[in-house]
Short mmCIF file of C-alpha atoms (C1' of nucleotides) in Angstrom, two decimals:
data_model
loop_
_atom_site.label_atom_id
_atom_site.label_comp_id
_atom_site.label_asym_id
_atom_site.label_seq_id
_atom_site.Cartn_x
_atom_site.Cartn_y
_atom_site.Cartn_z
CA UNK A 23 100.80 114.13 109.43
CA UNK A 24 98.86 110.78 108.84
CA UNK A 25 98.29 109.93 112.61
CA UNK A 26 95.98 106.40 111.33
CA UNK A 27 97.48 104.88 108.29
CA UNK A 28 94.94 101.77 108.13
CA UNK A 29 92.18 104.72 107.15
CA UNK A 30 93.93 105.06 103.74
CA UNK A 31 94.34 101.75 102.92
CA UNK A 32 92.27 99.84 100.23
CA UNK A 33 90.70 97.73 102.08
CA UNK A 34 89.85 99.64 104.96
CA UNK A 35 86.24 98.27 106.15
CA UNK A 36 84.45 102.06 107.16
CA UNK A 37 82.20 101.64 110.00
CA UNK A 38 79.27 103.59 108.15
CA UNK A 39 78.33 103.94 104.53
CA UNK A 40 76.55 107.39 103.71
CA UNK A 41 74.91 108.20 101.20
CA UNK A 42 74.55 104.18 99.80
CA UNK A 43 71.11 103.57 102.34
CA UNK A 44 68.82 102.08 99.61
CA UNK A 45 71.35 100.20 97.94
CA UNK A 46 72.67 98.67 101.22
CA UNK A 47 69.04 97.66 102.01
CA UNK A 48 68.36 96.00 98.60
CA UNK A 49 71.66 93.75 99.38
CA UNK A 50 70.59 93.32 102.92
CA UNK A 51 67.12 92.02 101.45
CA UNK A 52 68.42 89.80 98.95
CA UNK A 53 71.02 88.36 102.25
CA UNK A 54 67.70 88.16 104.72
CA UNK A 55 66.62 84.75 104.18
CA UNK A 56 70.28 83.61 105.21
CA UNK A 57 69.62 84.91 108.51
CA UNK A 58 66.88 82.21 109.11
CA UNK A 59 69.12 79.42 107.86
CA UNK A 60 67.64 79.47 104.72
CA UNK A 61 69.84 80.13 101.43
CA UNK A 62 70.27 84.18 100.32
CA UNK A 63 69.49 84.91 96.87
CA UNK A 64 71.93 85.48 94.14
CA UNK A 65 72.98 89.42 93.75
CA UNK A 66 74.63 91.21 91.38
CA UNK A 67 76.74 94.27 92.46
CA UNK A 68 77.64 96.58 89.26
CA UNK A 69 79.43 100.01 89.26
CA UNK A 70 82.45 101.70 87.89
CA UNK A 71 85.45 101.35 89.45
CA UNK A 72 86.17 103.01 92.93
CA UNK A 73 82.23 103.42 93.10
CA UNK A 74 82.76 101.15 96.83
CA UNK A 75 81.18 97.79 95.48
CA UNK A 76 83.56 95.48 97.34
CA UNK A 77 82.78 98.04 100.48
CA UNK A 78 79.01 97.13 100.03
CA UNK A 79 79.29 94.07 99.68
CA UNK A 80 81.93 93.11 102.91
CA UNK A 81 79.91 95.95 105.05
CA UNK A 82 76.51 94.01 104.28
CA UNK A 83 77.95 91.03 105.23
CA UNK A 84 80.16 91.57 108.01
CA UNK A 85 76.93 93.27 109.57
CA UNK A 86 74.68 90.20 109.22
CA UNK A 87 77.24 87.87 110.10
CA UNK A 88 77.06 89.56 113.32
CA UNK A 89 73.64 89.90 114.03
CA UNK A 90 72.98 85.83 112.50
CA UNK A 91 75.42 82.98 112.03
CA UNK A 92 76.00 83.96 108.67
CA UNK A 93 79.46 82.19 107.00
CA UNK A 94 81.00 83.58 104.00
CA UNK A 95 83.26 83.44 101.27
CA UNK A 96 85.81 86.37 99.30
CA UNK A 97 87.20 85.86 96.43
CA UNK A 98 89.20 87.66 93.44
CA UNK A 99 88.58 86.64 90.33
CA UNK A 100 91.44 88.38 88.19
CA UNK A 101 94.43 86.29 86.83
CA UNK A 102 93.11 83.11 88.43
CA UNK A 103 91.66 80.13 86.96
CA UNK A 104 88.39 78.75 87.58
CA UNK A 105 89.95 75.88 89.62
CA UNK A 106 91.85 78.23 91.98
CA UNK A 107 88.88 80.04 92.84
CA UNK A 108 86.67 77.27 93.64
CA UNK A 109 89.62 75.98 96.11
CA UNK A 110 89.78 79.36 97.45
CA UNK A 111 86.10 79.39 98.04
CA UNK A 112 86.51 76.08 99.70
CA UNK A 113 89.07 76.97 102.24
CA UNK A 114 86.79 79.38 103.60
CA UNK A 115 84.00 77.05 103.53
CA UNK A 116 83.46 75.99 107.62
CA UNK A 117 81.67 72.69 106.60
CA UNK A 118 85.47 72.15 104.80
CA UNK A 119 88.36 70.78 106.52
CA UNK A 120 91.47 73.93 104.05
CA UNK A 121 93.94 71.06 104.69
CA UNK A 122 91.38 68.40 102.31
CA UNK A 123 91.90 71.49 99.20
CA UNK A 124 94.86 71.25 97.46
CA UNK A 125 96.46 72.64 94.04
CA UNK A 126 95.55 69.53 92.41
CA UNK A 127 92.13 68.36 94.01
CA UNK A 128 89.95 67.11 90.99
CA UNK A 129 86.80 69.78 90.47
CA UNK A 130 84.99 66.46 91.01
CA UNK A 131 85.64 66.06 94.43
CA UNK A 132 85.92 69.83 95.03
CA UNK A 133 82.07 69.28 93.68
CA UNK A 134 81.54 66.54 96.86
CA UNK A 135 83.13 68.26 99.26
CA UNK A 136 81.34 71.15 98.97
CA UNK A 137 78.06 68.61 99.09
CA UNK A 138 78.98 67.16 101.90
CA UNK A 139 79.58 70.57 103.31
CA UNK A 140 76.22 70.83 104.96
CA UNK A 141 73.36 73.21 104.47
CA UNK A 142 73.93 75.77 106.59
CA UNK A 143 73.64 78.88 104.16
CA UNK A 144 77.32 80.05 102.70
CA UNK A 145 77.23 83.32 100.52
CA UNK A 146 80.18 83.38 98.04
CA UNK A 147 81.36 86.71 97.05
CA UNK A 148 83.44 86.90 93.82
CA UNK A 149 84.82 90.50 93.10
CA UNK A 150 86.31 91.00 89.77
CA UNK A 151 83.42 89.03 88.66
CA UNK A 152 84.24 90.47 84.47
CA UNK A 153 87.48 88.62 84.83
CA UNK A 154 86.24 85.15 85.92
CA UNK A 155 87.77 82.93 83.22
CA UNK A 156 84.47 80.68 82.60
CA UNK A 157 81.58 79.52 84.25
CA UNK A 158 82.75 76.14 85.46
CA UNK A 159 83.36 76.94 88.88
CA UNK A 160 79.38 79.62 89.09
CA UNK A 161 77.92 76.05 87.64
CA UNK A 162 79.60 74.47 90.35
CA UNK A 163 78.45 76.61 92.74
CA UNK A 164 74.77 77.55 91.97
CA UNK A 165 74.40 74.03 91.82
CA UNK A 166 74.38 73.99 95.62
CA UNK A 167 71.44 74.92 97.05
CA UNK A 168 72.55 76.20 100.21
CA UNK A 169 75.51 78.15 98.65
CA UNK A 170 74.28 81.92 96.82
CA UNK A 171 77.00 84.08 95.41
CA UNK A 172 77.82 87.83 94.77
CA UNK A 173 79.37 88.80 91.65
CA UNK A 174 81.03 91.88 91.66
CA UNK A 175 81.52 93.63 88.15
CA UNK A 176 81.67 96.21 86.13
CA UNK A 177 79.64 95.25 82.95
CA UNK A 178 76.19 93.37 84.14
CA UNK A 179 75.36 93.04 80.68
CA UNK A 180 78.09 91.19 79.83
CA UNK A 181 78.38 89.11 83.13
CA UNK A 182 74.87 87.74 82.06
CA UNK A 183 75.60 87.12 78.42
CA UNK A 184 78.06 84.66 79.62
CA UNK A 185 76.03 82.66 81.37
CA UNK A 186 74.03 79.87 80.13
CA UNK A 187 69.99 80.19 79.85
CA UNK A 188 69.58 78.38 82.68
CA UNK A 189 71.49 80.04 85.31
CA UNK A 190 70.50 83.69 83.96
CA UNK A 191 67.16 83.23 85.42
CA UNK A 192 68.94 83.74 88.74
CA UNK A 193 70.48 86.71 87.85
CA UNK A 194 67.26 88.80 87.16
CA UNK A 195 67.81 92.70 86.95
CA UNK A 196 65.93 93.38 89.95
CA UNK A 197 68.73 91.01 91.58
CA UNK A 198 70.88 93.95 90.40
CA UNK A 199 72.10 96.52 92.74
CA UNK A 200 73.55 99.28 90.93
CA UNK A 201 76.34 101.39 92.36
CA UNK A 202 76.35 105.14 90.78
CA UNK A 203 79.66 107.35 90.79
CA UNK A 204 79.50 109.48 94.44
CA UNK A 205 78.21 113.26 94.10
CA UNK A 206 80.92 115.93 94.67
CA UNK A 207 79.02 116.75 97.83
CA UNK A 208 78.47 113.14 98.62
CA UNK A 209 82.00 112.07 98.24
CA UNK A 210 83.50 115.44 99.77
CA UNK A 211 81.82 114.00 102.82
CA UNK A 212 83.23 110.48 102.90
CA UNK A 213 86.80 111.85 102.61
CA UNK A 214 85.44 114.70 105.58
CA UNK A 215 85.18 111.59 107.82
CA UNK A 216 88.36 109.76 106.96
CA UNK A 217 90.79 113.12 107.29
CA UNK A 218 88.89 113.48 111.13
CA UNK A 219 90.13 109.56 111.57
CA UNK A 220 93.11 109.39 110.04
CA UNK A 221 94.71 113.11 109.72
CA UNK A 222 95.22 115.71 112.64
CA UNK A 223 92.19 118.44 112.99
CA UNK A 224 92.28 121.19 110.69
CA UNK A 225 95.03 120.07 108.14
CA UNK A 226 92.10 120.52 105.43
CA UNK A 227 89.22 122.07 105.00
CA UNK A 228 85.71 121.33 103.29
CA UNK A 229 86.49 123.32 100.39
CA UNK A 230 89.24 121.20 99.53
CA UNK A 231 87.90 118.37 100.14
CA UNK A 232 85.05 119.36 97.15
CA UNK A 233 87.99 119.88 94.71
CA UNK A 234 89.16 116.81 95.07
CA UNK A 235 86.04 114.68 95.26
CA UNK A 236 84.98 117.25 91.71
CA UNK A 237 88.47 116.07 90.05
CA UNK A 238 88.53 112.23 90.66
CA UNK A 239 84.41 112.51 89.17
CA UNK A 240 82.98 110.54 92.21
CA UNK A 241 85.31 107.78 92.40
CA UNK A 242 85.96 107.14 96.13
CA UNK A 243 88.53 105.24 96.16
CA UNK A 244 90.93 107.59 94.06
CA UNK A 245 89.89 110.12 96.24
CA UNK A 246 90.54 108.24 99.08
CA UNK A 247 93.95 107.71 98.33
CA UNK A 248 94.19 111.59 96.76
CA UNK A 249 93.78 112.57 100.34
CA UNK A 250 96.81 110.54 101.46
CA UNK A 251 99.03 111.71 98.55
CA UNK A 252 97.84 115.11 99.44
CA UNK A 253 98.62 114.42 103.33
CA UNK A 254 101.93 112.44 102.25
CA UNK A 255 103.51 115.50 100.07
CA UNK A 256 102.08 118.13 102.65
CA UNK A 257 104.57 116.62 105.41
CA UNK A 258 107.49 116.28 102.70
CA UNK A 259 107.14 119.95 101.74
CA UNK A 260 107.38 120.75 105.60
CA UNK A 261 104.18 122.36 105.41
CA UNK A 262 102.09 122.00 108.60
CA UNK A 263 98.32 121.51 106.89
CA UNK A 264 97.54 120.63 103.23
CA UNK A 265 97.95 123.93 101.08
CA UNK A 266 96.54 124.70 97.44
CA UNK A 267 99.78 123.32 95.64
CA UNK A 268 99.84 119.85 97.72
CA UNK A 269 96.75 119.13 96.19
CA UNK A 270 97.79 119.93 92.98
CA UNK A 271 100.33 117.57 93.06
CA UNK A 272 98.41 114.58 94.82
CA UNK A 273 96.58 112.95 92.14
CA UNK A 274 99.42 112.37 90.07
CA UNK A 275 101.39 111.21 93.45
CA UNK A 276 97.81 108.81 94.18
CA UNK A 277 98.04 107.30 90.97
CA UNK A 278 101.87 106.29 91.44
CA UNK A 279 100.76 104.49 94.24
CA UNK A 280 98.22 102.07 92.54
CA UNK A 281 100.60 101.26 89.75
CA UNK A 282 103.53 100.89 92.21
CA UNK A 283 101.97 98.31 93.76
CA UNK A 284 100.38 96.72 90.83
CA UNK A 285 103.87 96.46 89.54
CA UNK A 286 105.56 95.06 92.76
CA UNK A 287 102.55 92.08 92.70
CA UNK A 288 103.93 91.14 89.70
CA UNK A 289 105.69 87.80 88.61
CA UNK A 290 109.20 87.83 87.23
CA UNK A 291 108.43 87.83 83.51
CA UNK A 292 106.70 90.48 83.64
CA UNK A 293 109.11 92.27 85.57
CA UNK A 294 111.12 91.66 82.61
CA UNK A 295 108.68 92.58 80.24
CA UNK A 296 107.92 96.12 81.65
CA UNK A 297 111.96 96.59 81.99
CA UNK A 298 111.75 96.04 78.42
CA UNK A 299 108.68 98.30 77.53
CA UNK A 300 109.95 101.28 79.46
CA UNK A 301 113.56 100.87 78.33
CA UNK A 302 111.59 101.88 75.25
CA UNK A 303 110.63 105.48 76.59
CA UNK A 304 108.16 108.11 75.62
CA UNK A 305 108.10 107.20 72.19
CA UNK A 306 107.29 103.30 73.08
CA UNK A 307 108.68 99.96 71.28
CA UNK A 308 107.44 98.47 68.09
CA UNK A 309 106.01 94.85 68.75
CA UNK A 310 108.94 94.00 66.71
CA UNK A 311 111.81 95.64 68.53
CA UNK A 312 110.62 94.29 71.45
CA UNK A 313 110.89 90.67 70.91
CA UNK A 314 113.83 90.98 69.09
CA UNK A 315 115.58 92.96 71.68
CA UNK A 316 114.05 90.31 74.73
CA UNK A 317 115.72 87.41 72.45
CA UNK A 318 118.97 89.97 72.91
CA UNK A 319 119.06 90.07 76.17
CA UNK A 320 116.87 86.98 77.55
CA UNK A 321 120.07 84.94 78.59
CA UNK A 322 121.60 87.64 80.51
CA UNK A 323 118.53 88.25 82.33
CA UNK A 324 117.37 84.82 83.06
CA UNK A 325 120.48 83.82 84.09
CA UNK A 326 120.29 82.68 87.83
CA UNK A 327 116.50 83.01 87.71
CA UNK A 328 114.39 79.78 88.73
CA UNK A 329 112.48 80.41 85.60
CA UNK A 330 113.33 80.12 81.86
CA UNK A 331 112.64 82.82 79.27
CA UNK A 332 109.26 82.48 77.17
CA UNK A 333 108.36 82.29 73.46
CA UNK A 334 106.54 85.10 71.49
CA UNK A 335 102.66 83.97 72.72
CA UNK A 336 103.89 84.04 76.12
CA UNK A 337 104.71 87.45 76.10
CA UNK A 338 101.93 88.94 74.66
CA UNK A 339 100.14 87.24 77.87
CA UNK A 340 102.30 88.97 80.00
CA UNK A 341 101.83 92.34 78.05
CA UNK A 342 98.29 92.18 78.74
CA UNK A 343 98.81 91.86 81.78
CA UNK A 344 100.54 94.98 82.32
CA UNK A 345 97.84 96.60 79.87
CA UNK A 346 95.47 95.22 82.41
CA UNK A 347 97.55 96.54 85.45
CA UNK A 348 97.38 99.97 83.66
CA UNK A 349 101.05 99.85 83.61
CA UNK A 350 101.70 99.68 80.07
CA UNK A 351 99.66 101.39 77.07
CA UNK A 352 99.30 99.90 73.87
CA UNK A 353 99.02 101.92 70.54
CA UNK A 354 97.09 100.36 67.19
CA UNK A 355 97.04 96.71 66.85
CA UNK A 356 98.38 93.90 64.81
CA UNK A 357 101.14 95.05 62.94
CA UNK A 358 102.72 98.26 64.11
CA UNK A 359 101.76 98.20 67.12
CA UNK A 360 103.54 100.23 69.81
CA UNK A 361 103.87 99.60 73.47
CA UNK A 362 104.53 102.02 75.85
CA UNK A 363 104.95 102.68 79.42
CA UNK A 364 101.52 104.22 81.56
CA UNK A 365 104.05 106.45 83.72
CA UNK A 366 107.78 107.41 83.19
CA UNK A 367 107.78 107.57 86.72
CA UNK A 368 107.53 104.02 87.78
CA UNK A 369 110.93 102.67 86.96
CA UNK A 370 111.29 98.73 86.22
CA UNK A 371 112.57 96.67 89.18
CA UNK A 372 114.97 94.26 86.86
CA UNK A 373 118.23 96.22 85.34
CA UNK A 374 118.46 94.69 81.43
CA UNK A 375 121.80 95.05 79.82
CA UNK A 376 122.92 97.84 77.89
CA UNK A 377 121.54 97.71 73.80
CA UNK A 378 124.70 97.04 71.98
CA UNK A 379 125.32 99.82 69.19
"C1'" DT B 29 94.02 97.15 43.97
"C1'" DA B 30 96.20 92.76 45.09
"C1'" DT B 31 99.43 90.56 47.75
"C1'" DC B 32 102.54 90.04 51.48
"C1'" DC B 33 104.13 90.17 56.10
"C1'" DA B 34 104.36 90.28 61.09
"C1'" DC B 35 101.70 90.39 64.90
"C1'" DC B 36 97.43 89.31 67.53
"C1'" DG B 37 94.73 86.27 70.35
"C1'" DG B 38 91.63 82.01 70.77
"C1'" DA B 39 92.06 77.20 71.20
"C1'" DA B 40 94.43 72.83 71.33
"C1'" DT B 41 98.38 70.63 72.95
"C1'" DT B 42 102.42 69.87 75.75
"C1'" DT B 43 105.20 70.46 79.96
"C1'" DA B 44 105.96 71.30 84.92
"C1'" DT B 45 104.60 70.61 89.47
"C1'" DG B 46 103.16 68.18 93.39
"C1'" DG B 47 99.83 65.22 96.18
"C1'" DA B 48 98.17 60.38 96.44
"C1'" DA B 49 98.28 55.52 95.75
"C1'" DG B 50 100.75 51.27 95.29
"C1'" DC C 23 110.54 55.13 95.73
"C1'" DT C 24 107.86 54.95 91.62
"C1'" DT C 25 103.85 55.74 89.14
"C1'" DC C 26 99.68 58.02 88.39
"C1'" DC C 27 96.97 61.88 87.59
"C1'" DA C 28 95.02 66.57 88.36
"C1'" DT C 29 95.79 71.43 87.63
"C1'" DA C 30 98.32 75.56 85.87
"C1'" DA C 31 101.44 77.48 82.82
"C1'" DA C 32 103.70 77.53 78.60
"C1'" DT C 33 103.96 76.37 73.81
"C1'" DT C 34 102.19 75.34 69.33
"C1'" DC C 35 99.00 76.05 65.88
"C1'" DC C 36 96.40 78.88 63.03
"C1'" DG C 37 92.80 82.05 61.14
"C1'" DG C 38 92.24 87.05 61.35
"C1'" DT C 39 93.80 91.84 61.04
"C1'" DG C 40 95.67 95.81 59.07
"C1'" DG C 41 99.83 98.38 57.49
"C1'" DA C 42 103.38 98.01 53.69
"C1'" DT C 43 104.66 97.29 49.03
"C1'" DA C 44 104.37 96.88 44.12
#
DNA sequence: TATCCACCGGAATTTATGGAAG
DNA sequence: CTTCCATAAATTCCGGTGGATA
């Protein structure tokens, strides 16, 4: 039934944004001076999740870069440290030969190289902006005149607490552009225009398009891929357009999806981890229970594995991880607390041994 | 209520990895 | 090839937290 995939997928790039006009022009404005070779100001982007801030941002962008000779920068912020973004940054730096960045470059001479870079305006955009580990690499990089970022987040308050006095002044509220959850009628639309680019004609109608933008409360992106799931089950049930129970059954189906991947991204100790958590089932596993049972077992499982098993701190990295993944849950703190799997549904991808009696 | 215990999570320290210089 | 040195990841250390126990 899904006769254009790439329309589902998360980081489809739509060739219009309704309903986000003003918003797009306050970026646009802050961008302008960029244009004329001169260096954009410093924006902040804040919303809720699935509100289409990494959308604004790459749409304003890939527009002016267009129109002007604007170069620019993406970057994710979560899980890395403030050394691999600034590298990452770098590579996409044209005044930068990628080849001169490498794992172990001193920040010092990541600091001259991007000097030497030229002046030629370079916009920096750094999604997952609440997750940037400190503000080494934003010192680094407001320090550079011809470089202006975009941080992405989902707490402005926060984002600005954490920077020092002197670099807040660039980060001004009315440098703010604030991304509100989509209407029902708003967001009924957006997902009107994918299903006529990526679904046949008449497989849904308006009406259901309103129940699901109503249920997933404005966020676009788990409507977006609501649609799919709804799309996705409608061809497994043989049924030749989406009918009343298909929806039903998507968002559960849309959420699957996200945690699927998350959990496929994953590194191995994790994998381990969350074999170990949902081994634990409904109920959950004591702190306790659980390192006691990955000292059972850690031998087996390692064995063959590049990597070696980790200690007790190590762990609860990884945990929170998964807590951060929305993979696992966590219930109370300290002592007693219980860890549980987010879905019964997603199954761990490492088999552990069976508990001895 | 007072004390204990096991876990939590920030911070300091150590180890692993890999490019560069000699 | 060996040594040096930078980062990232893992470990160690430790004060804090909040149930459990007497």
């Amino acid at each position: 039934m899904i006769t254009n995939p790439s329309i589902f997928e998360d980081g489809y790039l739509p060739g219009r944004l309704p309903h986000r006009d003003s918003e797009l022009g306050q970026l646009e404005r802050a961008l302008e001076p960029a244009t004329r070779g001169q260096p954009a100001e410093d924006v902040l982007i804040a919303g809720r999740s699935g509100v289409g801030k990494t959308v604004l941002a790459q749409f304003a962008l890939e527009r002016l870069a267009e129109a002007a000779d604007i170069e620019w920068g993406y970057v994710r912020c979560l899980g890395r440290t403030g050394g691999t973004i600034l590298r990452r940054i770098l590579r996409d730096h044209p005044g930068v030969d990628a080849g001169d960045v490498h794992q172990n470059t001193p920040i010092d001479d990541l600091r001259q190289m991007l000097q030497a870079a030229g002046d030629d305006p370079f916009v920096v955009v750094l999604d997952e902006g609440d997750d940037l580990p400190d503000t080494e690499a934003l010192d680094l990089l407001s320090a550079n005149a011809a470089v202006s970022v975009i941080a992405i987040c989902h707490n402005p308050d926060r984002w600005r607490a954490r920077l020092d006095a002197d670099q807040a002044g660039g980060w001004t509220a009315d440098r703010q552009v604030d991304l509100g959850p989509y209407g029902t009628d708003e967001l009924a639309t957006i997902l009107q225009h994918r299903a006529r680019s990526g679904l046949p004609l008449g497989v849904i109608d308006r009406g259901q398009l309103e129940d699901i933008a109503d249920t997933v409360a404005g966020n676009a992106r788990e409507g977006i891929q609501s649609l799919r799931a709804a799309a996705r089950l409608a061809d497994e049930r043989g049924h030749v357009r989406i009918l009343e129970a298909d929806i039903e059954d998507c968002y559960g189906r849309a959420r699957q999806r996200i945690r699927k991947q998350n959990l496929r991204s994953l590194p191995f100790h994790h994998q381990v981890l969350y074999a170990l958590v949902f081994e634990g089932g409904p109920g959950g596993v004591a702190a306790e229970a659980l390192h006691d049972r990955y000292d059972a077992v850690a031998d087996q499982v390692y064995h063959g594995s590049p990597k070696d098993w980790i200690e007790q701190r190590g762990r609860r990295q990884k945990l929170q991880k998964l807590i951060d993944y929305d993979l696992v849950e966590q219930e109370g703190s300290g002592y007693g607390a219980v860890y549980r799997a987010a879905d019964r549904e997603i199954e761990a991808r490492v088999d552990l041994p069976a508990p001895a009696e």
